[in-house]
Short mmCIF file of C-alpha atoms in Angstrom, two decimals:
data_model
loop_
_atom_site.label_atom_id
_atom_site.label_comp_id
_atom_site.label_asym_id
_atom_site.label_seq_id
_atom_site.Cartn_x
_atom_site.Cartn_y
_atom_site.Cartn_z
CA MET A 36 -0.43 24.27 -16.95
CA GLU A 37 -2.59 23.06 -14.09
CA PRO A 38 -2.94 19.25 -13.75
CA ARG A 39 -6.17 17.81 -15.13
CA ILE A 40 -6.67 16.20 -11.71
CA LYS A 41 -5.63 18.53 -8.90
CA GLN A 42 -5.36 15.98 -6.08
CA GLY A 43 -1.92 14.36 -6.07
CA TRP A 44 -3.13 11.33 -4.11
CA LEU A 45 -5.83 10.70 -6.73
CA ARG A 46 -3.28 10.94 -9.55
CA THR A 47 -1.24 8.35 -7.66
CA LEU A 48 -4.17 5.94 -7.50
CA ILE A 49 -4.93 6.43 -11.20
CA PHE A 50 -1.29 5.69 -12.02
CA PHE A 51 -1.50 2.04 -10.89
CA PRO A 52 -4.01 0.79 -13.50
CA VAL A 53 -2.18 2.83 -16.16
CA TRP A 54 1.11 1.23 -15.11
CA GLY A 55 -0.54 -2.18 -15.06
CA PHE A 56 -1.78 -1.70 -18.62
CA PHE A 57 1.58 -0.62 -20.01
CA SER A 58 3.39 -3.39 -18.09
CA SER A 59 1.05 -6.05 -19.46
CA VAL A 60 1.20 -4.84 -23.06
CA ILE A 61 4.91 -3.99 -23.27
CA GLY A 62 5.90 -7.00 -21.17
CA THR A 63 3.92 -9.40 -23.35
CA ILE A 64 5.22 -7.89 -26.59
CA GLY A 65 8.79 -7.99 -25.28
CA LEU A 66 8.50 -11.59 -24.12
CA PHE A 67 7.09 -12.85 -27.41
CA MET A 68 9.71 -10.86 -29.32
CA LEU A 69 12.50 -12.51 -27.31
CA MET A 70 11.01 -15.96 -27.79
CA PHE A 71 10.64 -15.39 -31.52
CA LEU A 72 14.23 -14.14 -31.90
CA ASN A 73 15.49 -17.17 -29.97
CA GLY A 74 13.55 -19.54 -32.20
CA ILE A 75 11.29 -20.83 -29.44
CA ASP A 76 8.42 -23.02 -30.60
CA PHE A 77 5.38 -21.43 -28.93
CA SER A 78 3.46 -24.69 -29.14
CA ASN A 79 6.20 -26.60 -27.32
CA GLN A 80 5.53 -26.27 -23.61
CA GLU A 81 8.91 -27.72 -22.63
CA ASP A 82 10.82 -25.18 -24.76
CA THR A 83 8.72 -22.34 -23.36
CA GLN A 84 9.31 -23.42 -19.74
CA LEU A 85 13.06 -23.75 -20.37
CA PHE A 86 13.14 -20.25 -21.87
CA MET A 87 11.18 -18.81 -18.92
CA LYS A 88 13.32 -20.53 -16.26
CA PRO A 89 15.85 -17.68 -15.76
CA ILE A 90 12.97 -15.24 -15.28
CA MET A 91 11.10 -17.52 -12.86
CA ASP A 92 14.29 -18.28 -10.91
CA GLY A 93 15.34 -14.62 -10.75
CA ASP A 94 18.66 -15.38 -12.44
CA PHE A 95 20.30 -11.96 -12.68
CA SER A 96 23.23 -13.41 -14.63
CA SER A 97 21.00 -14.32 -17.57
CA PRO A 98 20.73 -12.04 -20.64
CA ILE A 99 17.06 -13.04 -20.81
CA MET A 100 16.58 -11.48 -17.38
CA GLY A 101 18.37 -8.38 -18.66
CA PHE A 102 15.98 -7.99 -21.58
CA THR A 103 13.04 -8.58 -19.24
CA MET A 104 14.24 -5.76 -16.96
CA PHE A 105 14.69 -3.50 -19.98
CA PHE A 106 11.07 -4.01 -21.07
CA GLN A 107 9.95 -3.50 -17.47
CA LEU A 108 11.79 -0.16 -17.35
CA LEU A 109 10.35 0.77 -20.76
CA SER A 110 6.78 0.04 -19.65
CA THR A 111 7.17 2.05 -16.41
CA SER A 112 8.76 4.94 -18.31
CA LEU A 113 5.88 5.01 -20.80
CA ALA A 114 3.31 4.89 -17.99
CA VAL A 115 4.99 7.79 -16.17
CA PHE A 116 5.37 9.73 -19.43
CA PHE A 117 1.67 9.23 -20.22
CA MET A 118 0.62 10.45 -16.76
CA MET A 119 2.99 13.42 -16.80
CA LYS A 120 1.89 14.56 -20.27
CA TYR A 121 -1.86 14.01 -20.14
CA ILE A 122 -2.77 14.08 -16.41
CA ASP A 123 -0.08 16.05 -14.54
CA ARG A 124 0.71 18.16 -17.63
CA LYS A 125 4.34 18.62 -16.62
CA PRO A 126 7.62 17.82 -18.43
CA PHE A 127 8.76 14.22 -18.02
CA SER A 128 12.12 15.49 -16.73
CA SER A 129 10.37 17.00 -13.69
CA VAL A 130 10.17 13.54 -12.09
CA GLY A 131 13.79 14.10 -11.04
CA LEU A 132 16.19 13.79 -13.98
CA SER A 133 18.27 16.92 -13.39
CA THR A 134 22.02 16.36 -13.87
CA VAL A 135 22.93 18.98 -11.27
CA ASN A 136 25.27 17.34 -8.72
CA LEU A 137 24.95 14.05 -10.65
CA LYS A 138 28.48 12.88 -9.86
CA ASN A 139 28.15 13.66 -6.15
CA ASP A 140 24.74 11.97 -5.95
CA ILE A 141 26.10 8.79 -7.53
CA ILE A 142 29.11 8.68 -5.20
CA ASP A 143 27.02 9.51 -2.11
CA GLY A 144 24.43 6.85 -2.97
CA LEU A 145 27.01 4.11 -3.49
CA CYS A 146 28.98 5.08 -0.37
CA ALA A 147 25.84 5.19 1.79
CA SER A 148 24.81 1.70 0.67
CA LEU A 149 28.34 0.37 1.29
CA ILE A 150 28.37 1.76 4.82
CA LEU A 151 24.94 0.32 5.67
CA ILE A 152 25.20 -3.12 4.05
CA GLY A 153 28.92 -3.51 4.62
CA GLY A 154 28.54 -2.35 8.21
CA THR A 155 25.74 -4.83 8.90
CA PHE A 156 27.74 -7.67 7.30
CA PHE A 157 30.84 -7.00 9.39
CA ILE A 158 28.88 -6.62 12.63
CA LEU A 159 27.14 -9.96 12.04
CA TRP A 160 30.39 -11.64 10.98
CA LEU A 161 32.55 -10.30 13.81
CA SER A 162 29.90 -11.17 16.39
CA GLY A 163 29.70 -14.74 15.06
CA ALA A 164 26.06 -14.42 14.01
CA ILE A 165 27.00 -15.55 10.49
CA ILE A 166 29.71 -18.04 9.54
CA ILE A 167 31.52 -17.73 6.20
CA THR A 168 31.61 -21.15 4.55
CA GLU A 169 33.04 -20.44 1.10
CA LYS A 170 34.57 -17.71 -1.03
CA ASP A 171 33.80 -17.44 -4.71
CA PHE A 172 33.85 -14.96 -7.56
CA ASN A 173 31.51 -14.95 -10.53
CA VAL A 174 32.43 -13.07 -13.71
CA SER A 175 28.74 -12.39 -14.40
CA ILE A 176 29.07 -9.52 -11.94
CA PHE A 177 29.12 -6.95 -14.79
CA LEU A 178 25.90 -8.17 -16.39
CA VAL A 179 24.34 -8.41 -12.96
CA SER A 180 25.30 -4.79 -12.20
CA PHE A 181 23.65 -3.59 -15.41
CA ILE A 182 20.44 -5.53 -14.71
CA LEU A 183 20.27 -4.33 -11.10
CA LEU A 184 20.82 -0.73 -12.20
CA LEU A 185 17.91 -1.00 -14.65
CA ASN A 186 15.74 -2.49 -11.92
CA SER A 187 16.71 0.16 -9.37
CA PHE A 188 16.04 3.05 -11.74
CA GLU A 189 12.68 1.55 -12.75
CA GLN A 190 11.54 1.31 -9.12
CA GLU A 191 12.81 4.77 -8.22
CA LEU A 192 11.16 6.30 -11.28
CA MET A 193 7.88 4.74 -10.20
CA PHE A 194 7.92 5.11 -6.42
CA ARG A 195 9.89 8.32 -6.01
CA GLY A 196 9.66 10.04 -9.40
CA TYR A 197 5.91 9.70 -9.73
CA ILE A 198 4.22 8.36 -6.58
CA LEU A 199 6.16 10.29 -3.91
CA ASN A 200 6.30 13.34 -6.17
CA ASN A 201 2.51 13.44 -6.38
CA LEU A 202 1.96 12.63 -2.72
CA MET A 203 4.13 15.62 -1.85
CA ASP A 204 1.63 17.76 -3.78
CA SER A 205 -1.15 16.48 -1.51
CA PHE A 206 0.63 16.47 1.85
CA GLU A 207 2.70 19.42 2.98
CA ASN A 208 4.48 17.29 5.59
CA ARG A 209 7.27 15.22 3.99
CA TRP A 210 6.90 12.49 6.63
CA VAL A 211 3.23 11.97 5.80
CA ALA A 212 4.04 11.70 2.08
CA LEU A 213 6.84 9.24 2.83
CA GLY A 214 4.58 7.27 5.15
CA VAL A 215 1.83 6.90 2.57
CA SER A 216 4.32 5.93 -0.15
CA SER A 217 5.74 3.29 2.20
CA ILE A 218 2.38 1.51 2.14
CA PHE A 219 2.56 1.08 -1.64
CA PHE A 220 6.21 -0.01 -1.55
CA SER A 221 5.61 -2.51 1.26
CA VAL A 222 2.55 -4.04 -0.42
CA LEU A 223 4.70 -4.70 -3.49
CA HIS A 224 6.89 -6.99 -1.36
CA PHE A 225 4.14 -8.83 0.54
CA GLY A 226 4.56 -11.87 -1.72
CA ASN A 227 8.31 -12.16 -1.09
CA PRO A 228 9.47 -15.35 0.67
CA GLU A 229 9.63 -15.06 4.48
CA PHE A 230 8.31 -11.49 4.43
CA PHE A 231 6.07 -12.17 7.44
CA SER A 232 8.62 -14.34 9.27
CA SER A 233 8.93 -11.49 11.82
CA TYR A 234 8.12 -7.80 12.14
CA ILE A 235 11.61 -6.70 11.01
CA PRO A 236 11.16 -7.21 7.21
CA LEU A 237 8.07 -4.98 7.23
CA LEU A 238 9.85 -2.29 9.25
CA SER A 239 12.87 -2.51 6.93
CA MET A 240 10.62 -1.95 3.92
CA ILE A 241 8.95 1.03 5.57
CA PHE A 242 12.03 2.74 6.97
CA GLY A 243 14.71 1.46 4.57
CA GLY A 244 12.89 0.77 1.32
CA THR A 245 10.83 3.95 1.47
CA ILE A 246 11.89 6.57 4.01
CA LEU A 247 15.66 6.09 3.73
CA LEU A 248 15.54 5.88 -0.07
CA GLY A 249 12.98 8.64 -0.50
CA LEU A 250 14.07 11.18 2.11
CA SER A 251 16.62 12.92 -0.12
CA TYR A 252 13.99 13.18 -2.87
CA THR A 253 11.71 15.22 -0.61
CA PHE A 254 14.48 17.85 -0.46
CA THR A 255 15.91 17.70 -4.00
CA LYS A 256 13.23 16.03 -6.18
CA ASN A 257 16.12 14.28 -7.90
CA LEU A 258 16.33 10.52 -8.56
CA TRP A 259 20.06 9.91 -8.76
CA PHE A 260 20.92 9.54 -5.08
CA PRO A 261 18.07 7.09 -4.31
CA THR A 262 18.69 5.20 -7.58
CA PHE A 263 22.35 4.49 -6.86
CA PHE A 264 21.65 3.93 -3.18
CA HIS A 265 19.01 1.36 -4.20
CA PHE A 266 21.41 -0.24 -6.70
CA GLY A 267 24.22 -0.46 -4.16
CA TRP A 268 21.84 -1.79 -1.51
CA ASN A 269 20.76 -4.73 -3.68
CA PHE A 270 24.15 -5.34 -5.29
CA LEU A 271 26.01 -5.52 -1.98
CA GLN A 272 23.46 -7.85 -0.40
CA GLY A 273 24.02 -10.33 -3.21
CA LEU A 274 27.78 -9.75 -3.15
CA PHE A 275 27.94 -10.72 0.52
CA GLY A 276 25.79 -13.80 -0.07
CA PHE A 277 22.51 -12.57 1.44
CA GLU A 278 19.00 -12.99 0.09
CA ILE A 279 17.56 -9.79 -1.38
CA SER A 280 14.26 -9.13 0.40
CA GLY A 281 13.82 -12.87 0.88
CA ILE A 282 14.74 -13.79 -2.71
CA GLY A 283 17.75 -16.08 -2.92
CA VAL A 284 20.47 -15.09 -5.42
CA ASP A 285 23.93 -16.49 -6.04
CA SER A 286 24.80 -14.97 -9.42
CA TRP A 287 27.48 -12.61 -8.07
CA SER A 288 28.26 -13.56 -4.47
CA ILE A 289 31.88 -13.55 -3.28
CA TYR A 290 30.92 -14.89 0.15
CA ASN A 291 28.68 -17.77 1.09
CA HIS A 292 27.71 -18.13 4.70
CA THR A 293 25.35 -19.83 7.10
CA ASN A 294 23.45 -18.30 9.99
CA ASN A 295 24.69 -19.30 13.44
CA GLU A 296 21.89 -21.29 15.07
CA ASN A 297 22.88 -19.88 18.45
CA PHE A 298 21.65 -16.48 17.30
CA SER A 299 18.02 -15.51 16.81
CA ASP A 300 16.70 -14.84 13.30
CA LEU A 301 16.00 -11.31 14.53
CA ILE A 302 19.79 -10.86 14.66
CA THR A 303 20.91 -12.82 11.57
CA GLY A 304 17.93 -11.89 9.42
CA GLY A 305 16.94 -15.52 8.96
CA ALA A 306 15.77 -16.63 5.53
CA PHE A 307 14.74 -13.08 4.58
CA GLY A 308 18.35 -11.95 4.50
CA ILE A 309 20.08 -8.91 5.92
CA GLU A 310 16.91 -6.80 5.70
CA GLY A 311 15.38 -9.09 8.31
CA SER A 312 18.09 -8.26 10.86
CA ILE A 313 17.55 -5.83 13.70
CA VAL A 314 21.18 -4.75 13.22
CA SER A 315 20.35 -3.56 9.70
CA LEU A 316 17.20 -1.82 10.98
CA PHE A 317 19.24 0.02 13.63
CA LEU A 318 21.73 1.26 11.01
CA ILE A 319 18.79 2.31 8.80
CA PHE A 320 17.53 4.58 11.60
CA ILE A 321 21.00 6.13 11.89
CA GLY A 322 21.11 6.58 8.10
CA ILE A 323 17.75 8.36 8.10
CA TYR A 324 18.97 10.79 10.74
CA ILE A 325 22.26 11.50 8.89
CA ILE A 326 20.56 12.03 5.52
CA PHE A 327 17.91 14.28 7.04
CA ARG A 328 20.52 16.41 8.79
CA LYS A 329 22.65 16.62 5.64
CA TYR A 330 19.89 17.89 3.38
CA GLU A 331 18.26 20.03 6.07
CA LYS A 332 21.50 22.01 6.44
CA LYS A 333 21.57 22.62 2.70
#
């Protein structure tokens, strides 16, 4: 069946208020449900603030954060399902849920993130740009992994499965579709701490958060490689003790470090973390080239 609205870019714009509606309704219902099940007195402001603290602090080791991410994924899934059924008039699975090459996509996504984040970490460490101050291991790593996987799939479902998918219907050139989708993805992170500390975080969001993650989707229209790449990208940043897009986390770090003051923030990433480093940006460019060549040959 033909979509009710033929222009893919217009369907993308309509998606945002629909997503906002489902997020508000499902998120509110989920939050009140959790508070009720935990016996929180709604009239007691102190109890409410204490319950909300893990969410406000971004504590990925908290079960409350896990339930919050679940309701966030549920609301995004319902918004995409609504748009696909009533506006796009396509099966929900067409957003990129094929299990063909699933195992290879998972392995490739995790390995690619390890090479990029691990490579940046070791370059900064060996050059003396960062100084390891403490080693630690937190057993919450398993809960954290589950929460991050939910978060990664939710974002990929939204930005690749629906937004990029529809932009590709409007723009024949994959780079134009990726470029437009990068605007939406970057705007989502404008409020992150230290985002405008230099030009590197913005470039990392454009080339890493959108083009690197979305490039394989323009060839395969499958979500599994970008989902597990996204998961590994965030997981490894926290594992090596970096901020994730400017947001400080310590729930699962095995290394704590400080930035060497003799090096510029453009090298170390500063308070924004590894995504604010020009070393990371350079490896992102290499990753884009390798991924493009890999899928172009296929």
